[in-house]
Coordinates of C-alpha atoms and ligand atoms in Angstrom, one line a residue:
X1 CA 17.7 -6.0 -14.6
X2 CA 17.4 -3.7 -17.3
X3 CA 14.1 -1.1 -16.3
X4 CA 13.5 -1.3 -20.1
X5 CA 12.7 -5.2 -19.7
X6 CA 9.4 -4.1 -17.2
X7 CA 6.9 -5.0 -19.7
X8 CA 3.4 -4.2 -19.0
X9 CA 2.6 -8.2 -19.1
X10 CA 5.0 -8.7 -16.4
X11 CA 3.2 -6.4 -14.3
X12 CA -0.3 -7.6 -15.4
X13 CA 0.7 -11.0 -14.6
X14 CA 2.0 -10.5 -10.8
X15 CA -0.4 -8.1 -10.1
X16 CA -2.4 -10.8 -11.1
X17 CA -0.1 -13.6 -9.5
X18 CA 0.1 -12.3 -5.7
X19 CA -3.8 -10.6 -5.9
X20 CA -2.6 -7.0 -6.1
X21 CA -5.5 -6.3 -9.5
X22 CA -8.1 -8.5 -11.3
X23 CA -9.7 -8.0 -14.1
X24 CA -13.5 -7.0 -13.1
X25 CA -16.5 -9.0 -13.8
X26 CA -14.2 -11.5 -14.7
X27 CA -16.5 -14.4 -14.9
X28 CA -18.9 -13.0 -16.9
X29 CA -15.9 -12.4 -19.7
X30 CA -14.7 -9.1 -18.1
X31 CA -15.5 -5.7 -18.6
X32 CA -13.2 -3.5 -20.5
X33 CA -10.9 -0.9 -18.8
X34 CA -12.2 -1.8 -14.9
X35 CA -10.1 -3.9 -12.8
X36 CA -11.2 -4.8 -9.1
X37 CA -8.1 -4.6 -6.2
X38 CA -7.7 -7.5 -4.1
X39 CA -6.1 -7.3 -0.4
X40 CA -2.4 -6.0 -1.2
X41 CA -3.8 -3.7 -3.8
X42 CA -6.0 -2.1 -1.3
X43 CA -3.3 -1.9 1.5
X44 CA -0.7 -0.3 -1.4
X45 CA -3.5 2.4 -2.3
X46 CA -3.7 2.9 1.4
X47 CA -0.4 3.8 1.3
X48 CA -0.3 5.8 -1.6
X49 CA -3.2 7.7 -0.6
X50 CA -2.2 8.2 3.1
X51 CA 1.8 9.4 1.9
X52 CA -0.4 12.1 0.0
X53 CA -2.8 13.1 2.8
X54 CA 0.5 13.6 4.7
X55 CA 1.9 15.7 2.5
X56 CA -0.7 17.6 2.0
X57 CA -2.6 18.2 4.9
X58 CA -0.2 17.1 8.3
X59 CA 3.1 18.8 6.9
X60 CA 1.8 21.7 6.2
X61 CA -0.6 24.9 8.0
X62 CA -2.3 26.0 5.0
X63 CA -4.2 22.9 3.2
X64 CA -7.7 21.6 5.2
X65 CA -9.4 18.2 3.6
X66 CA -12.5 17.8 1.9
X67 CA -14.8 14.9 1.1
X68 CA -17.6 16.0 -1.1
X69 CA -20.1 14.3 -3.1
X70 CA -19.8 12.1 -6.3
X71 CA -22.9 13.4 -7.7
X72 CA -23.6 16.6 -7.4
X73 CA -26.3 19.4 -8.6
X74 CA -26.6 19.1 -13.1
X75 CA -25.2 22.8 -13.1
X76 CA -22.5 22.3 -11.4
X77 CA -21.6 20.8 -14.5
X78 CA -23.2 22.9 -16.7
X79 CA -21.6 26.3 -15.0
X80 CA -18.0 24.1 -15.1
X81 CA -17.7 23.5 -18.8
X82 CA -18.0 20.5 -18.6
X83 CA -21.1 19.7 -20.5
X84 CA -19.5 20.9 -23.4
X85 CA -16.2 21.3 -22.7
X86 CA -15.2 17.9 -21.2
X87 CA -14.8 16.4 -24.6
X88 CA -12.1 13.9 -26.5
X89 CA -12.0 14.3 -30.6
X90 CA -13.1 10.5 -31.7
X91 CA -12.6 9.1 -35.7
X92 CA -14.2 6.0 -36.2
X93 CA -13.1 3.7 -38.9
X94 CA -16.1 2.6 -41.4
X95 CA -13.9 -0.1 -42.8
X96 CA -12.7 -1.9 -39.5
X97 CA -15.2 -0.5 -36.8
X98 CA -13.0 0.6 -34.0
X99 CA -13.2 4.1 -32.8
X100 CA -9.6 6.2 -32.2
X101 CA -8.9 9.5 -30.3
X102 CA -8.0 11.4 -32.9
X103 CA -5.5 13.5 -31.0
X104 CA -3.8 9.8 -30.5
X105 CA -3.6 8.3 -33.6
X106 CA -0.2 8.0 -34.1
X107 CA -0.1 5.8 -30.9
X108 CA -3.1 3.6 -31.7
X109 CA -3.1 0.2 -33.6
X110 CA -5.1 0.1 -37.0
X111 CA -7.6 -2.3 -37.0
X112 CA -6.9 -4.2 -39.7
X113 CA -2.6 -4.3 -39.7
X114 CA -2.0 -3.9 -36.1
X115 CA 1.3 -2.7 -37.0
X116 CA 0.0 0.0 -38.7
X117 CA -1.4 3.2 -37.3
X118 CA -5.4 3.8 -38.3
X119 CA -4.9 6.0 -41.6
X120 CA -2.0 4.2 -43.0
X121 CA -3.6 1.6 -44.5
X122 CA -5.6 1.7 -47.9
X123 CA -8.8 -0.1 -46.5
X124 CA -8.7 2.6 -43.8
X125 CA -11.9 4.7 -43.9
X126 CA -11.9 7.5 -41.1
X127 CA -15.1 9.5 -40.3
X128 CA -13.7 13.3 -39.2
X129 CA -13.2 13.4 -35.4
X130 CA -16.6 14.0 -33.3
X131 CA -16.5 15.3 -29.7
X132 CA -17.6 12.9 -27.4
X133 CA -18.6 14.0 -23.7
X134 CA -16.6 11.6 -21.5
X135 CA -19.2 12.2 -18.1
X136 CA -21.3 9.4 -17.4
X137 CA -25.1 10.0 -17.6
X138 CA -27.2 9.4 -14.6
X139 CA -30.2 10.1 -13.3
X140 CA -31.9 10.6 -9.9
X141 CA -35.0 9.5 -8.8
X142 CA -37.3 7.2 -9.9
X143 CA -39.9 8.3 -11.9
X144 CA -39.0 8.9 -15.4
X145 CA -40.5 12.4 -15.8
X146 CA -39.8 14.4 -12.7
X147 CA -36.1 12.7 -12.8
X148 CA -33.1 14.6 -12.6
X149 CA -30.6 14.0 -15.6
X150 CA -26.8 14.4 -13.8
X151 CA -23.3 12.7 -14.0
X152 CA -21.3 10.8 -12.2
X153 CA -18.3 13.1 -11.6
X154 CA -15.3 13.0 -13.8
X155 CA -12.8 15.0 -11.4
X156 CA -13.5 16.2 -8.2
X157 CA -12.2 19.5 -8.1
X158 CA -15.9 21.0 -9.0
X159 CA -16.5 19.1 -5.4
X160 CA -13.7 21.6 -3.9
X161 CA -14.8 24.9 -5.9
X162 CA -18.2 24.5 -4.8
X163 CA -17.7 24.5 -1.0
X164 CA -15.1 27.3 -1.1
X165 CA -17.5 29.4 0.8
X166 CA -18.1 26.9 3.6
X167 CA -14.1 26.0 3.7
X168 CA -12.9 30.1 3.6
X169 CA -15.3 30.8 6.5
X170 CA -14.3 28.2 8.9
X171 CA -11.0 27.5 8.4
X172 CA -9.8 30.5 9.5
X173 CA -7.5 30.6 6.5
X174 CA -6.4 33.1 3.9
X175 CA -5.2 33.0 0.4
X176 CA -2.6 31.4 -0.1
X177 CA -4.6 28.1 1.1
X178 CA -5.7 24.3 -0.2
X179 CA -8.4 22.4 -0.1
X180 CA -7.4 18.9 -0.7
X181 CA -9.8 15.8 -1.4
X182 CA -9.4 12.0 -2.6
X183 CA -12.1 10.0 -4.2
X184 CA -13.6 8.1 -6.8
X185 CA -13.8 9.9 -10.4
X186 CA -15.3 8.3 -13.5
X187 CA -15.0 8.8 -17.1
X188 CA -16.0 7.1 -20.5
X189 CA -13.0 6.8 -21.6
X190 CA -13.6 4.9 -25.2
X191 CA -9.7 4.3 -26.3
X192 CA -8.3 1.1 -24.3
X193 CA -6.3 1.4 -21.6
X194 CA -3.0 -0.1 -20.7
X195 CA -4.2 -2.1 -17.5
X196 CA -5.0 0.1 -14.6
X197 CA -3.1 3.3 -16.3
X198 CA -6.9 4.3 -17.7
X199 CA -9.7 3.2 -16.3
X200 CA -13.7 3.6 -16.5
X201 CA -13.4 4.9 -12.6
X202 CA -9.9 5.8 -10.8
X203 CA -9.1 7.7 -7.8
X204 CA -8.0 11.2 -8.0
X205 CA -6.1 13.1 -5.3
X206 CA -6.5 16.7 -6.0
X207 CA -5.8 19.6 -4.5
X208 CA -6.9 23.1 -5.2
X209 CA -4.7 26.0 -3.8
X210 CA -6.6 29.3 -3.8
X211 CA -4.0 32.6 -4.1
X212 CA -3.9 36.0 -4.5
X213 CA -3.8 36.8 -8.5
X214 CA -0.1 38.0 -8.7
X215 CA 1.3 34.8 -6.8
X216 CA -0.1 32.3 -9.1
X217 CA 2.4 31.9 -11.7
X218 CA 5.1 31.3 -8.7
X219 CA 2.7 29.1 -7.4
X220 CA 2.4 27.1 -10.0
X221 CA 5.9 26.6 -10.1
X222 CA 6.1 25.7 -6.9
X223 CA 3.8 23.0 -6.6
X224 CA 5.2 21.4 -9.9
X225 CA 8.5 21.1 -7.8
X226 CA 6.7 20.0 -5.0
X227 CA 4.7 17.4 -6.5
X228 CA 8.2 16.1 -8.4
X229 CA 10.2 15.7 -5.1
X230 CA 6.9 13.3 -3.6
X231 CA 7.9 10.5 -6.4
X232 CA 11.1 11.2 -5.3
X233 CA 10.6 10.8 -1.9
X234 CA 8.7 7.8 -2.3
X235 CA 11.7 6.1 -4.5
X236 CA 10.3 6.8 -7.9
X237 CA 13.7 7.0 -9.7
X238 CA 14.6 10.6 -11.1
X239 CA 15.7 9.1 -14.8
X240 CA 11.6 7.7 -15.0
X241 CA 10.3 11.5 -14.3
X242 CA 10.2 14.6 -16.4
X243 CA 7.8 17.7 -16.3
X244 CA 6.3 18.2 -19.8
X245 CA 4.6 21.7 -20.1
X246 CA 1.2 21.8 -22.7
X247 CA 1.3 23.4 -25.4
X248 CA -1.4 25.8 -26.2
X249 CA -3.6 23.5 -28.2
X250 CA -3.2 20.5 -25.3
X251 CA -4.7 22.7 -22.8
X252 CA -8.2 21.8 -20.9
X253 CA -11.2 24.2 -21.1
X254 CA -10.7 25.7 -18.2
X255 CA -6.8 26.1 -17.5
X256 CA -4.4 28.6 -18.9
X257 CA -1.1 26.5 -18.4
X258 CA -0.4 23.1 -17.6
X259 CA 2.6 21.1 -17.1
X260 CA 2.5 17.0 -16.2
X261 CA 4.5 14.6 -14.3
X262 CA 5.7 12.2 -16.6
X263 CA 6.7 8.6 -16.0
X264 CA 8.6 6.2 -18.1
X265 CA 5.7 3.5 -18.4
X266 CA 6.7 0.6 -20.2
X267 CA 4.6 1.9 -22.9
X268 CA 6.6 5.2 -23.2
X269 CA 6.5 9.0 -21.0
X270 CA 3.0 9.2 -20.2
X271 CA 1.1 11.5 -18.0
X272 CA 1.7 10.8 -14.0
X273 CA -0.4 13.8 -13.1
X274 CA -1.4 17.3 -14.1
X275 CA 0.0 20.4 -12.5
X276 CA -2.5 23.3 -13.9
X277 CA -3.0 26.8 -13.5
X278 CA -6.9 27.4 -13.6
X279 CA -6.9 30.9 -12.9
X280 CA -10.2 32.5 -11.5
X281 CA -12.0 30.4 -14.1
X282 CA -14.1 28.4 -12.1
X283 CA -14.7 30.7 -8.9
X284 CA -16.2 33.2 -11.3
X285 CA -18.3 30.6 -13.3
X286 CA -19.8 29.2 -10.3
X287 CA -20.1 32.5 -9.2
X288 CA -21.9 33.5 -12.2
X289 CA -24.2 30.4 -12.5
X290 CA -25.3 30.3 -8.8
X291 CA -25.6 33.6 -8.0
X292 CA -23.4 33.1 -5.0
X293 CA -19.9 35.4 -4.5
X294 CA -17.3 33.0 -4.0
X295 CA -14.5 35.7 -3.7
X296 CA -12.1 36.5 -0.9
X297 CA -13.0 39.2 1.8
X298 CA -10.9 40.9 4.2
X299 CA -12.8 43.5 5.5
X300 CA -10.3 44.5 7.9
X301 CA -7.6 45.4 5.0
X302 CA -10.9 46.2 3.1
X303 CA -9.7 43.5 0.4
X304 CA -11.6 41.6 -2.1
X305 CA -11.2 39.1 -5.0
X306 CA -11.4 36.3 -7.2
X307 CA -8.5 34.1 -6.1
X308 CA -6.6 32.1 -8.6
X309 CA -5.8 28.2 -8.5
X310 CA -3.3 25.7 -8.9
X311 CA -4.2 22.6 -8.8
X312 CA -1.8 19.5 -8.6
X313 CA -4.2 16.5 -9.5
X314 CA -2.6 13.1 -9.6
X315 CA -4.6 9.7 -10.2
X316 CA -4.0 7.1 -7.0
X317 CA -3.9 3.8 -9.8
X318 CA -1.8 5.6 -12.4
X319 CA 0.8 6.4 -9.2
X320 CA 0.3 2.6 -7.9
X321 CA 0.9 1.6 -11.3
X322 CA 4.2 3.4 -11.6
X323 CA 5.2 2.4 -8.0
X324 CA 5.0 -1.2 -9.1
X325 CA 6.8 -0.4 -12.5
X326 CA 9.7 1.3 -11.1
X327 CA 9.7 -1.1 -8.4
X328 CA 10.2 -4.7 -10.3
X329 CA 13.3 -6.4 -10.8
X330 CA 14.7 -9.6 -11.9
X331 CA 17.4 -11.0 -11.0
X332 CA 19.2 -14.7 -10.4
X333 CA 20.1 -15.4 -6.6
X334 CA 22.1 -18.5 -5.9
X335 CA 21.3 -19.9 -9.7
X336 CA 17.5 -19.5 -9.0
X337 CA 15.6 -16.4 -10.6
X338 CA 13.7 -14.5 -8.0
X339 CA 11.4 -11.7 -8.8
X340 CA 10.9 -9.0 -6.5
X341 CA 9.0 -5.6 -6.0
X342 CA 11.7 -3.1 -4.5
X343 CA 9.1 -0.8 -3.1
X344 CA 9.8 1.9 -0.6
X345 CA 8.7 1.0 2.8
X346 CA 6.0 3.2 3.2
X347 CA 4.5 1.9 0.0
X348 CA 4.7 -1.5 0.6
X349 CA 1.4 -2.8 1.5
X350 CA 3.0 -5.4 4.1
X351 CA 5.8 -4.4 6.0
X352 CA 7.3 -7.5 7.7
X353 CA 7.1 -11.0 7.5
X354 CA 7.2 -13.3 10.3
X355 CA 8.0 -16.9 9.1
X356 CA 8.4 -20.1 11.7
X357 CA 11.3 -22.3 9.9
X358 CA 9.6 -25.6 11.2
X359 CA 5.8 -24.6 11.7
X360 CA 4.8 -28.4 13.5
X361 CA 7.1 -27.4 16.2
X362 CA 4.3 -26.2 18.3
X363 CA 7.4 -24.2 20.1
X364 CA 8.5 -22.8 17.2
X365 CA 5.2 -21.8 15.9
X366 CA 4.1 -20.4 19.3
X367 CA 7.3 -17.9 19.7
X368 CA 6.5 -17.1 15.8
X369 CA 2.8 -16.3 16.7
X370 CA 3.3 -14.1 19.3
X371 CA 5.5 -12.2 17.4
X372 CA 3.6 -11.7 14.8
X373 CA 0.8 -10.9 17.7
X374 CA 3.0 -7.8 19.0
X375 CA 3.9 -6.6 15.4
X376 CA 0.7 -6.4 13.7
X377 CA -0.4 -3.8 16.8
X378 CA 2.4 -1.7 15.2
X379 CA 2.5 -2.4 11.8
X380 CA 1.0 -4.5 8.8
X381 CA 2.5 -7.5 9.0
X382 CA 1.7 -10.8 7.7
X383 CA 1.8 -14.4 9.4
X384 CA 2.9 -17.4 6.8
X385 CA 3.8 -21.1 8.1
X386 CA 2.7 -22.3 4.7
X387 CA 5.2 -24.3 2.4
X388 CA 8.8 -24.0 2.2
X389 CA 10.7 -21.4 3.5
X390 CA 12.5 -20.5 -0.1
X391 CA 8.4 -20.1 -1.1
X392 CA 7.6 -18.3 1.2
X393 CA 10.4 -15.7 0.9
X394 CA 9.9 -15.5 -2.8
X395 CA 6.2 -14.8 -1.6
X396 CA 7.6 -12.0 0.0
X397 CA 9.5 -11.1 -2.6
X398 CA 7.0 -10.1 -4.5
X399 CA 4.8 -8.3 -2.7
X400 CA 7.1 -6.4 -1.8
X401 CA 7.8 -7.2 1.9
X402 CA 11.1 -4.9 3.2
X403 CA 11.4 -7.1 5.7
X404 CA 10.8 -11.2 7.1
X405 CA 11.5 -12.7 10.5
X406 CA 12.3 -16.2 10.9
X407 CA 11.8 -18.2 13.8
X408 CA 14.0 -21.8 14.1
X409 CA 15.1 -24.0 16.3
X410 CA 17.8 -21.6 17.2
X411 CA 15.2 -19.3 18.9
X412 CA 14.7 -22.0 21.5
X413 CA 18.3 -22.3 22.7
X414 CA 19.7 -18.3 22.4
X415 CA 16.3 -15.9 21.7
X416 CA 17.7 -14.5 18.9
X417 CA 15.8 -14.9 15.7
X418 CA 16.6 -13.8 11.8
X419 CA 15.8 -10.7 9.9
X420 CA 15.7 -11.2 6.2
X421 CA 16.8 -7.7 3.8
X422 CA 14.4 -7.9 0.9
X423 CA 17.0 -5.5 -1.1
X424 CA 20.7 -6.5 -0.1
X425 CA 19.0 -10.5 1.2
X426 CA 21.5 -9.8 4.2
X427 CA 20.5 -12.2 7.0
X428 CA 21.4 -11.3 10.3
X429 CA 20.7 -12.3 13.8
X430 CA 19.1 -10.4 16.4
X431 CA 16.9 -10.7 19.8
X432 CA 13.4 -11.6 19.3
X433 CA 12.7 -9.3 22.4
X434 CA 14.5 -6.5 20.7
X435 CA 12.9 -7.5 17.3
X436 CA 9.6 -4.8 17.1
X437 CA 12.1 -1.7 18.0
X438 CA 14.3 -3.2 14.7
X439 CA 12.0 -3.3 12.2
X440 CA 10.4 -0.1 13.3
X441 CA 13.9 1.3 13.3
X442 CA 14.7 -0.2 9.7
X443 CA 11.4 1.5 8.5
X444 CA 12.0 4.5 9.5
X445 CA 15.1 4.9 7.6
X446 CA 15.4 6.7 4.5
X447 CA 15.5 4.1 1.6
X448 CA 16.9 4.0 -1.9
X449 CA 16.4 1.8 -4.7
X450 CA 19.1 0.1 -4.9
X451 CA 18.0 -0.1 -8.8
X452 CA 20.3 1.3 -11.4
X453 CA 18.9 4.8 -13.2
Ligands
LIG1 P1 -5.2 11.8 -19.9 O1 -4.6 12.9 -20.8 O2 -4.2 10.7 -19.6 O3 -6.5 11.3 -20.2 P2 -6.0 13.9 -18.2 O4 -5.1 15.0 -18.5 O5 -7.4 14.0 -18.7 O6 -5.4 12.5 -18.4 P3 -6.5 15.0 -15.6 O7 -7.9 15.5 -15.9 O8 -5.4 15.9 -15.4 O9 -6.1 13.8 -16.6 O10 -6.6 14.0 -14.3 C1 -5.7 14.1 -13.2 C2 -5.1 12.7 -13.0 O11 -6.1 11.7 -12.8 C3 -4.2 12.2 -14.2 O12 -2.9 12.7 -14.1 C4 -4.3 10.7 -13.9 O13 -3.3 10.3 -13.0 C5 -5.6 10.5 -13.4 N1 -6.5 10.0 -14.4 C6 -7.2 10.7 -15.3 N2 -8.0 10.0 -16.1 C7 -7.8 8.7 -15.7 C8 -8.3 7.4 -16.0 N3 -9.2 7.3 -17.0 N4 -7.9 6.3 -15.4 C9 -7.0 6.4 -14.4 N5 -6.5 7.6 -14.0 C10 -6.9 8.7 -14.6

C-alpha cells in the first residue's frame, strides 16, 4: 500500500482494535493528551526501550546507566533554566476561546473555520503570545506552610547532570563518557496532540555524553549518525527519516546547536528526537547554584575542566508511534484484505504464534501446548486455540507476529508442523522437535521491510 495512505485514524483504531493504546480515564469521558498501554503496548515499549539500552550501554565501553529521581530538589530547576526558560509562546483567541502555540500557528486549526489557520479569519481576535512554563507544579509534604513547592520533571537529563560527581568517581571512566537513563517525563503541554505523538507524560531515553571541549562539535556529529542508523537498524525506512538542524531562533535555553530526527508522520516531518549540543552549560550552572565542582580532574596529567555534552534524547511513545506507522500495510491476499504490522522482529512485542488447527483434538492441542510451553522459556510467544484459523492469523497479523506455528492432524502421523511467514505468508513444513532452534534462527536474521520507500 501506498505509506501515504497510513492515516493517523488507522493507527488510532488498531492500536485501539488489538489493545496496543487507550485512551485514559476513558470512562469518565477521557482525559486530553494521556493514553494508558494495554499488554502489546507494554511488551512493544519493552522492546523499544531494551533495543536502546543495548545500544547504548551493552555495545559499547564508555556509557554506564542511571535511574534517578522524578522529583528532585526546586533548584535543580531553578539553577537549570528551567523555571524561566522552559517556556512555549501561547495566543489565545478572545473570539473563539482556544489557546495556540504561537510558534505553530500555521499548523493549527482556527477555531471557528477549521480550515483556516487562527488569524485568518475576520472574527479572529489573538491576545500577543504569553510564555507559559510547561513543568508541572507539585508540592511535597503535607502541611501547607512548611511545604516544598517543586515539579514533576520535564526531561530527565537534570537527573543525569546532577549525579555527575557520583558517576565520574566510580565508574572509573573519562571524558569522552555517557550516562544514559530512561523514565517517565511530564509536561503541560496545552496544544493537542496527535494521539500518543504528545502527551501529558511520555518516556524519554536520554543520554548525556560528557567530552573534552574541542571534541564536542565531532561529537555531536557523531551521535546524530549514530542515532540515524538505530531507526535504521530497527527497519524504520530511510525515505521516512531526515536530520533537520535548528535554526538559531528554534534553539532551547540551554543548547548552542541542535539538529532532530525527523519522521514522516502521517501528519507531516515531525520531530523523532533531539540531537543537541549543550556545551558546559549545565555542569557550570549546577556548579554555580550548588556550590559543588562538577568538573573533570586528572591529577595525574594535572588536567581539569568543564566537560561539554551531547545529548541524543529520543521519546519511547513518539519512536513506538513511528514503529507502528512505518510498520502498517494493507493489502488484499487471496481476494480478502488483511491488515498487518510489518515490524522488525525485535520490535514486535510477540514473537511467535503457536496455533492448534483443530483445538478439541485433545492430541492436537496437547502437542500445540507443549510447544508453546518450550517457546515461551525462550521467547514471547502467544498461545491461541480461539476461533478460526484465518482469525486467528489475521490476529497475528496485526500485532505484528513474525512468526505462527500450526499444529494439525498432520503432526500426529509425520512430527512435522507449519511455520507461517508474516511478510512473504510462505508456509512451510518443518519438525516440531526442530521447531524452537527455527524460530530462534529466523529471529536472529537480519530483516527488511519488504515495504516499498
Ligand atoms: P517538541 O518540539 O515536539 O515539543 P521538544 O523539542 O520539546 O519536542 P525534547 O525536549 O528534545 O523535545 O525532548 C526529547 C524527546 O522527547 C522528543 O524528541 C520526543 O521524542 C520526546 N517528547 C518530548 N515531548 C514529548 C511529549 N509531550 N510527548 C511525547 N514525547 C515527547
Amino acid at each position: 500500500m501506498n505509506s501515504d495512505a497510513v492515516t493517523m485514524e488507522k493507527i488510532v483504531s488498531l492500536a485501539r482494535r488489538r489493545g496496543f493504546v487507550f485512551p485514559s480515564s476513558e470512562i469518565y469521558g477521557g482525559l486530553g493528551s494521556s493514553y494508558d498501554y494495554g499488554h502489546y503496548g507494554v511488551l512493544m515499549k519493552e522492546n523499544v526501550k531494551a533495543r536502546w539500552l543495548e545500544a547504548m550501554v551493552r555495545e559499547r565501553d564508555d556509557i554506564v546507566a542511571l535511574d534517578s529521581s522524578i522529583i528532585l530538589h526546586p533548584r535543580v530547576w531553578e539553577a537549570s533554566g528551567h523555571v524561566t526558560g522552559f517556556t512555549d509562546p501561547l495566543v489565545d483567541c478572545r473570539f473563539c476561546k482556544l489557546r495556540f502555540r504561537a510558534d505553530q500557528l500555521g499548523e493549527a486549526q482556527c477555531g471557528a473555520k477549521p480550515s483556516k489557520h487562527p488569524g485568518e479569519t475576520e472574527s479572529c481576535d489573538l491576545t500577543e503570545p504569553r510564555h507559559f512554563n510547561l513543568m508541572f507544579s507539585t508540592r511535597i509534604g503535607a502541611v501547607e506552610e512548611t511545604g516544598l513547592d517543586t515539579y514533576l520533571r520535564p526531561e530527565t537529563a537534570q537527573g543525569i547532570f546532577v549525579n555527575f560527581k557520583n558517576v565520574a568517581q566510580i565508574a572509573r571512566r573519562k571524558p569522552p563518557f555517557g550516562i544514559a537513563q530512561i523514565g517517565k517525563g511530564f509536561r503541560n503541554e496545552i496544544t493537542p496532540g496527535n494521539f500518543i505523538f504528545r502527551t501529558l507524560e511520555f518516556e524519554m531515553m536520554e543520554m548525556e555524553f560528557f567530552v573534552p571541549p574541542a571534541e564536542a562539535e565531532d561529537w555531536y556529529r557523531y551521535w546524530i549518525e549514530e542515532r540515524m542508523q538505530w531507526y535504521l537498524r530497527f527497519g524504520i525506512r530511510e525515505s521516512h527519516l531526515r536530520v533537520r538542524a535548528h535554526e538559531a531562533d528554534e534553539l532551547s535555553h540551554y543548547s548552542s546547536a541542535t539538529s532532530d530526527i525527523e519522521y514522516l508522520f502521517p501528519m507531516g516531518w515531525s520531530e523523532l528526537e533531539g540531537i543537541a549540543n549543550r556545551g558546559d552549560y549545565d555542569l557550570s550552572a549546577h556548579t554555580e547554584a550548588s556550590g559543588t565542582k562538577l568538573e573533570w580532574v586528572d591529577s595525574e596529567m594535572g588536567e581539569r575542566y568543564t566537560p561539554h555534552v551531547v545529548e541524543p534524547a529520543a521519546g519511547v511513545n513518539r519512536s513506538l508511534l513511528a514503529f507502528m506507522v512505518d510498520a502498517y500495510d494493507e493489502e488484499v491476499v487471496a481476494e480478502r484484505p488483511r491488515t498487518v504490522l510489518r515490524l522488525h522482529p525485535e520490535i514486535a512485542p510477540v514473537k511467535v504464534a503457536v496455533l492448534p488447527l483443530i483445538p478439541r483434538n485433545a492430541e492436537i492441542a496437547g502437542r500445540a501446548r507443549a510447544l508453546y510451553e518450550e517457546l515461551r522459556r525462550a521467547v514471547i510467544a502467544e498461545y491461541d486455540d480461539s476461533g478460526q484459523i484465518g482469525r486467528r492469523y489475521r490476529r497475528q497479523d496485526e500485532i505484528g507476529t513474525p512468526f505462527a506455528l500450526t499444529i494439525d492432524e498432520q503432526t500426529l502421523e509425520d512430527d512435522t508442523i507449519t511455520i507461517r511467514d508474516r511478510d512473504s505468508l510462505a508456509q512451510e513444513r518443518i519438525p516440531i522437535s526442530g521447531a524452537r532452534a527455527v524460530v530462534l534462527d529466523k529471529l536472529a536474521q537480519d530483516w527488511r521491510t519488504p515495504k516499498p520507500g
